[in-house]
Coordinates of C-alpha atoms in Angstrom, one line a residue:
M163 CA 3.0 9.1 19.1
T164 CA 2.3 5.9 21.2
L165 CA 0.4 3.1 19.8
S166 CA -2.1 3.9 22.4
R167 CA -3.0 7.2 21.1
R168 CA -3.6 5.5 18.0
I169 CA -5.0 2.5 19.3
A170 CA -8.2 5.9 20.9
G171 CA -7.9 7.5 17.3
E172 CA -9.1 4.5 15.4
F173 CA -11.6 3.2 18.2
A174 CA -13.1 6.8 18.8
G175 CA -12.9 7.8 14.6
T176 CA -14.8 4.9 14.2
A177 CA -17.2 4.8 16.6
M178 CA -17.8 8.6 15.2
L179 CA -18.7 7.2 11.1
L180 CA -20.6 4.6 12.3
A181 CA -22.5 7.6 14.2
I182 CA -22.6 9.7 10.7
I183 CA -23.7 6.7 9.1
V184 CA -26.5 5.5 11.0
G185 CA -27.4 8.3 12.1
S186 CA -28.1 10.0 8.3
G187 CA -29.5 6.7 7.6
I188 CA -32.5 7.3 10.4
M189 CA -32.8 10.9 10.2
G190 CA -32.7 10.5 5.8
E191 CA -36.1 7.7 6.4
R192 CA -38.0 9.8 9.0
L193 CA -37.8 12.7 6.9
A194 CA -38.0 11.2 3.4
A195 CA -41.3 10.3 3.8
G196 CA -40.8 6.8 2.4
N197 CA -39.3 8.5 -0.3
G198 CA -35.7 5.6 -0.6
A199 CA -33.9 7.9 -3.1
V200 CA -33.9 11.2 -1.2
A201 CA -33.5 8.6 2.5
L202 CA -30.3 7.3 0.4
L203 CA -29.1 11.2 -1.1
G204 CA -29.4 12.4 2.9
N205 CA -27.1 9.6 3.9
T206 CA -24.3 9.4 1.7
I207 CA -24.4 13.2 1.4
A208 CA -23.8 12.8 5.5
T209 CA -21.4 9.8 4.8
G210 CA -19.3 11.3 2.6
A211 CA -19.0 14.8 4.5
G212 CA -18.1 13.2 7.4
L213 CA -15.3 10.9 6.1
I214 CA -13.3 14.1 4.7
V215 CA -13.7 15.4 8.1
L216 CA -13.1 12.3 10.2
I217 CA -10.0 11.3 7.7
H218 CA -8.5 14.8 9.2
M219 CA -9.1 15.4 12.5
F220 CA -7.9 11.1 12.7
G221 CA -5.3 11.3 10.1
P222 CA -2.1 12.8 11.5
V223 CA -3.4 10.3 15.0
S224 CA -3.3 7.1 13.2
G225 CA -3.5 7.2 9.8
A226 CA -7.5 7.0 10.0
H227 CA -7.6 3.6 8.8
F228 CA -11.5 3.0 10.3
N229 CA -11.5 -0.2 8.0
P230 CA -10.2 -4.1 9.1
A231 CA -9.7 -3.5 5.1
V232 CA -7.3 -1.4 4.6
T233 CA -5.5 -2.1 7.7
L234 CA -5.0 -5.2 5.7
A235 CA -3.8 -3.7 2.6
V236 CA -1.2 -1.5 5.4
L237 CA 0.0 -4.6 6.5
L238 CA 0.5 -6.3 3.4
K239 CA 2.6 -3.6 2.3
R240 CA 4.5 -4.1 5.2
D241 CA 4.2 -0.5 6.1
T242 CA 3.1 -2.4 10.2
T243 CA 3.5 -5.0 12.9
A244 CA 0.9 -7.9 12.5
R245 CA 0.4 -6.8 16.7
V246 CA -0.1 -3.2 15.5
A247 CA -2.8 -4.5 12.7
I248 CA -4.8 -7.0 15.6
L249 CA -4.9 -4.2 17.4
Y250 CA -5.8 -1.3 14.9
V251 CA -9.2 -4.1 13.8
T252 CA -10.3 -4.8 17.2
A253 CA -10.6 -1.2 17.8
Q254 CA -12.3 -0.2 15.0
V255 CA -15.2 -3.1 15.8
A256 CA -15.6 -1.9 18.7
G257 CA -15.9 1.4 18.6
A258 CA -17.9 0.8 15.3
I259 CA -20.1 -0.9 17.5
I260 CA -21.2 1.7 19.8
G261 CA -21.3 4.3 17.0
V262 CA -24.4 2.4 15.8
W263 CA -25.4 2.3 20.0
A264 CA -24.6 6.1 20.0
A265 CA -27.1 7.0 16.9
H266 CA -29.6 4.8 18.3
A267 CA -30.0 7.0 21.7
M268 CA -29.5 10.0 19.6
F269 CA -32.5 9.0 18.1
A270 CA -34.7 7.4 20.5
E271 CA -34.4 4.2 18.5
P272 CA -33.9 0.8 20.8
I273 CA -29.9 0.4 21.8
L274 CA -30.0 -3.2 21.9
Q275 CA -31.1 -4.2 17.9
I276 CA -30.5 -7.2 14.9
S277 CA -31.1 -5.7 11.2
S278 CA -33.9 -7.5 9.6
K279 CA -32.6 -6.0 6.0
A280 CA -31.9 -8.7 4.2
R281 CA -28.7 -7.5 1.0
D282 CA -27.8 -11.4 -0.1
G283 CA -26.3 -12.7 -3.4
L284 CA -23.3 -13.3 -5.6
P285 CA -24.3 -9.8 -7.5
Q286 CA -23.8 -7.7 -3.5
G287 CA -20.7 -9.7 -2.7
F288 CA -19.4 -9.1 -6.4
A289 CA -20.5 -4.6 -5.4
E290 CA -18.6 -5.3 -2.5
C291 CA -15.4 -6.6 -4.3
V292 CA -15.8 -3.4 -6.3
A293 CA -16.2 -0.4 -3.9
T294 CA -13.6 -2.0 -2.1
F295 CA -11.3 -2.2 -4.6
G296 CA -11.8 1.2 -5.5
L297 CA -11.3 2.2 -1.8
V298 CA -8.5 0.8 -1.9
G299 CA -7.1 2.0 -5.2
T300 CA -8.2 5.5 -3.8
I301 CA -5.7 5.3 -1.1
F302 CA -2.8 3.6 -2.5
S303 CA -2.9 6.2 -5.9
T304 CA -3.4 9.7 -3.4
Q305 CA -0.9 9.1 -0.5
R306 CA 1.6 8.5 -3.4
H307 CA 1.2 11.0 -5.9
R308 CA -0.9 13.5 -3.5
P309 CA -1.0 12.3 0.1
E310 CA -2.8 15.9 1.1
F311 CA -5.5 15.2 -1.7
T312 CA -6.3 11.3 0.2
P313 CA -8.6 12.9 2.9
I314 CA -11.3 14.1 0.1
A315 CA -10.5 11.7 -2.2
V316 CA -11.3 8.7 0.2
G317 CA -15.0 11.0 1.0
L318 CA -15.5 11.8 -2.8
Y319 CA -15.2 8.6 -3.4
I320 CA -17.6 6.9 -1.3
T321 CA -20.2 9.3 -1.6
A322 CA -20.6 7.8 -5.5
A323 CA -19.4 4.3 -4.8
Y324 CA -23.1 4.3 -2.4
W325 CA -24.6 4.9 -5.7
F326 CA -23.1 3.4 -7.8
T327 CA -22.7 -0.5 -6.2
A328 CA -25.2 -2.1 -5.9
S329 CA -24.6 -2.5 -2.0
T330 CA -24.2 1.2 -1.6
S331 CA -20.8 0.3 -1.0
F332 CA -19.7 -0.4 2.1
A333 CA -16.1 -1.4 1.6
N334 CA -15.4 -1.9 5.5
P335 CA -15.7 -5.2 7.4
A336 CA -16.3 -3.3 10.7
V337 CA -19.1 -1.2 9.3
T338 CA -20.8 -4.4 8.1
I339 CA -20.2 -6.0 11.4
A340 CA -21.8 -3.1 13.2
R341 CA -24.7 -2.2 10.5
S342 CA -26.1 -5.6 11.6
L343 CA -26.7 -3.8 14.8
S344 CA -29.4 -1.6 13.7
N345 CA -32.9 -2.4 12.5
T346 CA -32.9 1.1 10.1
F347 CA -32.4 2.7 6.8
A348 CA -28.4 1.4 7.8
G349 CA -28.6 -2.0 8.4
I350 CA -27.9 -5.2 7.5
A351 CA -29.5 -8.9 7.8
P352 CA -26.2 -11.1 9.9
A353 CA -26.9 -13.4 7.1
S354 CA -26.1 -11.1 4.6
I355 CA -22.6 -10.4 6.3
A356 CA -20.2 -13.3 4.4
V357 CA -20.9 -12.5 1.5
F358 CA -20.1 -9.1 2.0
I359 CA -17.0 -9.7 3.8
A360 CA -16.1 -12.3 0.9
G361 CA -16.2 -9.5 -1.5
Q362 CA -14.2 -6.8 0.5
L363 CA -11.6 -9.2 1.3
V364 CA -11.0 -10.2 -2.4
G365 CA -11.3 -6.6 -3.5
T366 CA -8.8 -5.8 -1.0
L367 CA -6.5 -8.5 -2.3
A368 CA -7.1 -7.4 -5.7
A369 CA -6.0 -4.0 -5.5
I370 CA -3.3 -4.4 -3.6
A371 CA -1.9 -6.6 -6.1
F372 CA -3.1 -4.4 -9.6
F373 CA -2.1 -0.7 -7.7
G374 CA 1.3 -2.5 -6.3
W375 CA 1.9 -3.2 -9.4
L376 CA 0.4 0.1 -11.2
L377 CA 2.5 2.4 -9.3
K378 CA 5.8 0.3 -8.6
E379 CA 8.4 2.8 -9.1
E380 CA 10.9 1.5 -12.1
S381 CA 14.5 1.4 -11.4
P382 CA 16.7 3.9 -13.4
Q383 CA 18.0 2.2 -15.8

C-alpha cells in the first residue's frame, strides 16, 4: 500500500470516528431529555460499534491507528519510521477536527466551537492513563495471539472503558484535541487537555514496557 493511501486512510478513518463520537453524543443528549446516563449509553454503543467497523475498513490500508498514542507505540516498537509516524499523527489530528466539524454540520450546530466542559483534576488524568494502558495492551495482545479479533477487542474495550473510567476513556490525543472544538456532550474544555494528554502518554509508555515484557518470546533453552 502506498504511503499516500495509508495517510489518506488514517485521515478518513479518524474523521469518521470523530463524526461518530460527537454526532452520537449530540443525538444522545437531544433524545435523552436530560438523562446523562442514557445519553452516555447511546454515545458508548455508537462509538464501540463504529470502531469495530472502521478498523475492519481501514486496517488493511493503514493499520487503522486513528490515534497518536497507538502510532507512538508502533514507532517505539520500531515497526515504523519517525517520518511515517509524524505523517500519521498529522493526518489523525486533521481528520479528527474535520470529523468534529462534520458532526456539527449534520446536526445544524455552529461549525466553529470551543468547549466549556471542564474535565479537570488528577483523577481524570489517571483515568486516561488507565484507559490508554488498557487500549494499547488490548492491541498488543490481540495482534500477537488473535489478530483477526483485534477490531472487535478494541471496540469492546472502548465500550467498557466509557463506563469504568472517570474520564469516559478518550485514550487518544487527537480525539482529545478535536473534542475541545465541540461545545456539545462529547466536548472537553481546552484547559483540560494537558492533563488528559499527559495521562495518555504515561499510559502508552507503561503499556509498551509492561506488555513488551509480558509478551516477549522466550529464546529456546
